[in-house]
Short mmCIF file of C-alpha atoms in Angstrom, two decimals:
data_model
loop_
_atom_site.label_atom_id
_atom_site.label_comp_id
_atom_site.label_asym_id
_atom_site.label_seq_id
_atom_site.Cartn_x
_atom_site.Cartn_y
_atom_site.Cartn_z
CA UNK P 1 10.81 -82.52 66.43
CA UNK P 2 9.77 -85.38 68.70
CA UNK P 3 12.41 -87.47 70.54
CA UNK P 4 13.86 -90.63 68.89
CA UNK P 5 13.15 -93.35 71.08
CA UNK P 6 14.13 -97.19 70.94
CA UNK P 7 11.16 -97.79 73.38
CA UNK P 8 7.95 -96.40 74.05
CA UNK P 9 7.51 -93.74 71.14
CA UNK P 10 9.04 -95.36 67.83
CA UNK P 11 8.90 -92.28 65.65
CA UNK P 12 10.56 -88.99 64.59
CA UNK P 13 8.01 -87.12 62.74
CA UNK P 14 10.28 -85.11 60.02
CA UNK P 15 8.09 -82.34 60.19
CA UNK P 16 6.36 -81.02 63.12
CA UNK P 17 2.76 -79.26 63.17
CA UNK P 18 3.39 -75.99 61.75
CA UNK P 19 1.54 -72.92 62.01
CA UNK P 20 -0.17 -71.55 59.10
CA UNK P 21 2.07 -69.24 57.00
CA UNK P 22 2.25 -65.50 57.73
CA UNK P 23 2.74 -62.56 55.62
CA UNK P 24 6.02 -63.00 56.45
CA UNK P 25 7.03 -66.57 56.54
CA UNK P 26 10.51 -65.34 57.98
CA UNK P 27 8.97 -63.90 61.21
CA UNK P 28 11.06 -64.35 64.01
CA UNK P 29 13.98 -66.00 62.49
CA UNK P 30 17.38 -64.84 62.51
CA UNK P 31 19.40 -67.92 60.72
CA UNK P 32 18.81 -68.39 56.83
CA UNK P 33 20.41 -71.16 54.71
CA UNK P 34 19.85 -69.87 51.26
CA UNK P 35 20.37 -72.17 47.95
CA UNK P 36 19.94 -70.59 44.64
CA UNK P 37 19.78 -72.42 41.59
CA UNK P 38 20.23 -71.53 37.75
CA UNK P 39 16.70 -72.69 36.99
CA UNK P 40 14.14 -75.52 37.60
CA UNK P 41 16.24 -78.12 36.32
CA UNK P 42 19.53 -77.26 37.65
CA UNK P 43 21.19 -80.22 39.47
CA UNK P 44 23.48 -77.70 41.72
CA UNK P 45 23.33 -74.63 43.40
CA UNK P 46 24.91 -72.04 45.49
CA UNK P 47 24.48 -71.90 49.35
CA UNK P 48 25.12 -68.85 51.78
CA UNK P 49 24.33 -68.44 55.38
CA UNK P 50 22.60 -65.34 56.57
CA UNK P 51 22.22 -63.81 59.95
CA UNK P 52 19.45 -60.86 60.63
CA UNK P 53 20.80 -57.87 62.43
CA UNK P 54 19.68 -54.66 63.30
CA UNK P 55 20.68 -53.46 59.71
CA UNK P 56 19.16 -56.30 58.05
CA UNK P 57 20.55 -59.55 56.75
CA UNK P 58 24.20 -60.37 56.67
CA UNK P 59 26.09 -62.92 54.99
CA UNK P 60 27.93 -65.66 57.37
CA UNK P 61 30.82 -67.18 55.79
CA UNK P 62 31.71 -67.71 52.12
CA UNK P 63 29.37 -69.17 49.57
CA UNK P 64 29.94 -72.61 48.26
CA UNK P 65 28.53 -75.12 45.70
CA UNK P 66 26.20 -77.81 46.85
CA UNK P 67 24.33 -80.86 44.77
CA UNK P 68 20.39 -80.49 44.54
CA UNK P 69 17.74 -83.13 42.86
CA UNK P 70 19.01 -84.97 39.83
CA UNK P 71 15.96 -83.47 38.12
CA UNK P 72 16.40 -80.09 39.96
CA UNK P 73 14.02 -78.60 41.85
CA UNK P 74 10.13 -78.16 42.33
CA UNK P 75 7.84 -76.05 44.67
CA UNK P 76 7.40 -77.95 47.90
CA UNK P 77 5.23 -77.54 51.05
CA UNK P 78 6.54 -75.42 53.91
CA UNK P 79 6.49 -72.16 55.58
CA UNK P 80 5.43 -70.27 52.58
CA UNK P 81 1.90 -69.91 50.56
CA UNK P 82 1.36 -72.55 47.91
CA UNK P 83 2.81 -71.33 44.75
CA UNK P 84 2.06 -71.86 41.03
CA UNK P 85 4.14 -71.40 37.85
CA UNK P 86 6.62 -74.05 38.34
CA UNK P 87 7.10 -77.66 38.68
CA UNK P 88 5.23 -78.85 41.91
CA UNK P 89 7.27 -81.76 44.14
CA UNK P 90 5.99 -85.13 44.51
CA UNK P 91 7.35 -88.47 45.77
CA UNK P 92 10.01 -90.18 43.69
CA UNK P 93 10.31 -86.96 41.22
CA UNK P 94 14.06 -86.50 41.95
CA UNK P 95 13.46 -82.82 42.70
CA UNK P 96 14.38 -80.79 45.80
CA UNK P 97 11.88 -79.09 47.14
CA UNK P 98 11.80 -75.13 46.73
CA UNK P 99 10.78 -72.42 49.27
CA UNK P 100 11.03 -71.78 52.98
CA UNK P 101 11.03 -74.44 55.42
CA UNK P 102 11.84 -75.08 58.85
CA UNK P 103 15.15 -76.87 59.97
CA UNK P 104 14.49 -79.65 61.98
CA UNK P 105 16.78 -81.76 64.16
CA UNK P 106 20.58 -83.07 63.25
CA UNK P 107 21.47 -86.64 62.73
CA UNK P 108 24.51 -88.86 61.77
CA UNK P 109 26.29 -91.95 62.53
CA UNK P 110 28.30 -90.48 65.62
CA UNK P 111 27.03 -90.80 69.32
CA UNK P 112 27.16 -86.68 69.36
CA UNK P 113 28.34 -83.81 67.08
CA UNK P 114 29.16 -80.27 67.72
CA UNK P 115 25.67 -78.54 67.36
CA UNK P 116 23.23 -76.82 69.36
CA UNK P 117 20.38 -78.47 67.12
CA UNK P 118 18.44 -81.46 68.80
CA UNK P 119 20.82 -84.48 67.79
CA UNK P 120 20.03 -87.98 66.98
CA UNK P 121 22.31 -90.77 66.26
CA UNK P 122 21.32 -93.29 63.74
CA UNK P 123 21.13 -96.86 64.40
CA UNK P 124 21.16 -99.68 61.88
CA UNK P 125 17.68 -100.10 62.45
CA UNK P 126 16.60 -96.25 61.44
CA UNK P 127 14.59 -95.84 58.44
CA UNK P 128 13.17 -92.99 56.77
CA UNK P 129 9.78 -94.19 55.46
CA UNK P 130 8.99 -92.99 51.90
CA UNK P 131 6.67 -95.46 51.14
CA UNK P 132 3.14 -92.99 50.79
CA UNK P 133 0.92 -95.30 51.98
CA UNK P 134 2.88 -95.97 55.38
CA UNK P 135 1.40 -94.62 58.40
CA UNK P 136 5.07 -93.35 59.16
CA UNK P 137 5.43 -91.68 55.68
CA UNK P 138 7.70 -88.53 56.08
CA UNK P 139 8.98 -89.94 59.50
CA UNK P 140 12.17 -91.68 60.73
CA UNK P 141 11.50 -94.89 62.72
CA UNK P 142 13.34 -97.51 64.49
CA UNK P 143 12.47 -100.88 63.07
CA UNK P 144 13.51 -102.52 66.32
CA UNK P 145 10.44 -100.70 67.67
CA UNK P 146 7.97 -100.48 65.02
CA UNK P 147 8.62 -103.89 63.66
CA UNK P 148 10.59 -105.04 60.28
CA UNK P 149 7.11 -105.45 58.48
CA UNK P 150 6.38 -101.39 59.10
CA UNK P 151 9.65 -100.38 57.44
CA UNK P 152 9.26 -102.91 54.34
CA UNK P 153 9.42 -100.80 51.06
CA UNK P 154 11.70 -98.05 52.50
CA UNK P 155 14.62 -97.05 50.47
CA UNK P 156 15.81 -94.75 53.15
CA UNK P 157 17.97 -96.69 55.72
CA UNK P 158 19.71 -93.94 57.92
CA UNK P 159 22.91 -95.85 58.39
CA UNK P 160 23.81 -96.02 54.94
CA UNK P 161 27.56 -96.84 55.78
CA UNK P 162 26.27 -100.28 57.00
CA UNK P 163 23.64 -100.66 54.35
CA UNK P 164 25.72 -99.64 51.21
CA UNK P 165 29.04 -100.40 51.71
CA UNK P 166 30.45 -97.41 53.81
CA UNK P 167 28.40 -94.87 52.08
CA UNK P 168 29.00 -91.56 54.02
CA UNK P 169 26.20 -89.41 52.78
CA UNK P 170 23.85 -89.69 56.04
CA UNK P 171 27.30 -89.36 58.33
CA UNK P 172 26.15 -85.80 59.34
CA UNK P 173 23.20 -83.92 58.21
CA UNK P 174 19.92 -82.07 59.09
CA UNK P 175 16.50 -82.40 58.58
CA UNK P 176 14.57 -79.92 56.03
CA UNK P 177 10.96 -79.80 57.30
CA UNK P 178 9.05 -80.10 53.87
CA UNK P 179 5.66 -81.92 53.71
CA UNK P 180 4.94 -81.20 57.53
CA UNK P 181 1.67 -82.90 57.41
CA UNK P 182 3.14 -86.07 55.55
CA UNK P 183 0.63 -85.66 52.68
CA UNK P 184 0.57 -89.00 50.71
CA UNK P 185 2.95 -88.74 47.65
CA UNK P 186 3.85 -85.10 48.51
CA UNK P 187 7.40 -85.98 49.05
CA UNK P 188 9.52 -87.09 51.99
CA UNK P 189 13.00 -87.47 53.76
CA UNK P 190 14.32 -84.19 52.71
CA UNK P 191 17.85 -83.61 54.30
CA UNK P 192 21.00 -81.29 53.79
CA UNK P 193 23.37 -83.97 54.27
CA UNK P 194 27.19 -84.78 52.80
CA UNK P 195 27.90 -85.68 49.13
CA UNK P 196 29.40 -89.05 48.33
CA UNK P 197 31.42 -87.46 45.64
CA UNK P 198 31.67 -83.63 44.88
CA UNK P 199 28.80 -82.43 42.70
CA UNK P 200 27.13 -85.90 42.71
CA UNK P 201 23.03 -84.97 42.41
CA UNK P 202 20.63 -86.19 44.77
CA UNK P 203 17.23 -87.96 45.03
CA UNK P 204 15.74 -84.36 46.49
CA UNK P 205 17.88 -83.53 49.18
CA UNK P 206 20.89 -81.02 49.35
CA UNK P 207 24.62 -82.30 49.45
CA UNK P 208 27.57 -80.67 50.38
CA UNK P 209 31.10 -81.48 51.24
CA UNK P 210 31.87 -82.34 54.98
CA UNK P 211 33.64 -79.40 55.83
CA UNK P 212 30.80 -77.15 55.33
CA UNK P 213 28.40 -79.35 57.06
CA UNK P 214 30.37 -79.06 59.91
CA UNK P 215 30.44 -75.40 59.96
CA UNK P 216 26.63 -75.25 59.20
CA UNK P 217 25.89 -77.67 62.12
CA UNK P 218 28.31 -75.51 64.50
CA UNK P 219 26.43 -72.43 63.45
CA UNK P 220 22.63 -73.19 63.62
CA UNK P 221 20.97 -72.88 66.85
CA UNK P 222 16.79 -73.52 67.50
CA UNK P 223 16.83 -70.30 69.41
CA UNK P 224 17.39 -68.41 66.09
CA UNK P 225 14.17 -70.26 64.47
CA UNK P 226 16.53 -71.38 61.52
CA UNK P 227 15.08 -71.72 57.98
CA UNK P 228 16.09 -73.25 54.81
CA UNK P 229 15.28 -71.37 51.53
CA UNK P 230 15.78 -72.84 48.25
CA UNK P 231 14.74 -71.27 45.10
CA UNK P 232 15.70 -71.04 41.24
CA UNK P 233 17.32 -67.20 40.67
CA UNK P 234 14.29 -65.92 38.95
CA UNK P 235 11.70 -67.21 41.54
CA UNK P 236 14.21 -65.54 44.20
CA UNK P 237 14.41 -62.07 42.43
CA UNK P 238 10.54 -62.22 42.15
CA UNK P 239 9.90 -63.11 45.88
CA UNK P 240 12.82 -61.38 47.58
CA UNK P 241 11.13 -58.51 48.62
CA UNK P 242 7.72 -59.93 49.43
CA UNK P 243 9.09 -62.87 51.64
CA UNK P 244 11.87 -60.30 53.09
CA UNK P 245 14.62 -62.45 51.70
CA UNK P 246 18.59 -61.24 51.76
CA UNK P 247 19.66 -59.79 48.52
CA UNK P 248 21.49 -61.71 46.90
CA UNK P 249 25.29 -60.58 46.58
CA UNK P 250 24.78 -57.94 49.67
CA UNK P 251 27.49 -57.19 51.50
#
């Protein structure tokens, strides 16, 4: 992730340039955040963290319920090869991207939080650009730097508490690096964040209760090359061996 600056460079690229996917999209990864859903249209799922050990993937902590897109999920663009046989993620479709994705920087309202991930505090002037024809599409920008006109049309102010009557959703979270090349209309501004009310579906992110987010942020570390995986259970079962994913329910 590029640094978030109020002067000089004005943007944070939500997904930095990524290498082409390899035969093993988890090569070098030792931390996984895995979300499984019942099917493509499910609006909730189960999150389980895993660490890779000498004997394979091992669960870290207890699994818990998360909310996903209000329309379910769809194949996204990340570290996995392009997939067919299911819906494809598009801007504004209300679906969470499915596949394997790098985990980017953490963000939030506070000046700092307890995490080893790169962290950027959001300001009232921070916006994520979900306008497909914007040159800042799929980036977090500072309106005080790029100018008010540059953020016109964005529906993603990053200080929701200041723009939406105390909204807590972006108080803590991290970037899920979907659509790394910012292909227009490919989907943008995908995060893991807090839910406003328990189980409330999202516009395409993954939401959870604050205690679970705090635990994840404290556990994740860049040295582990952490990855985020979201798949319906049927697709997970089909791809588990090929992608060297943890066996669901493994001890």
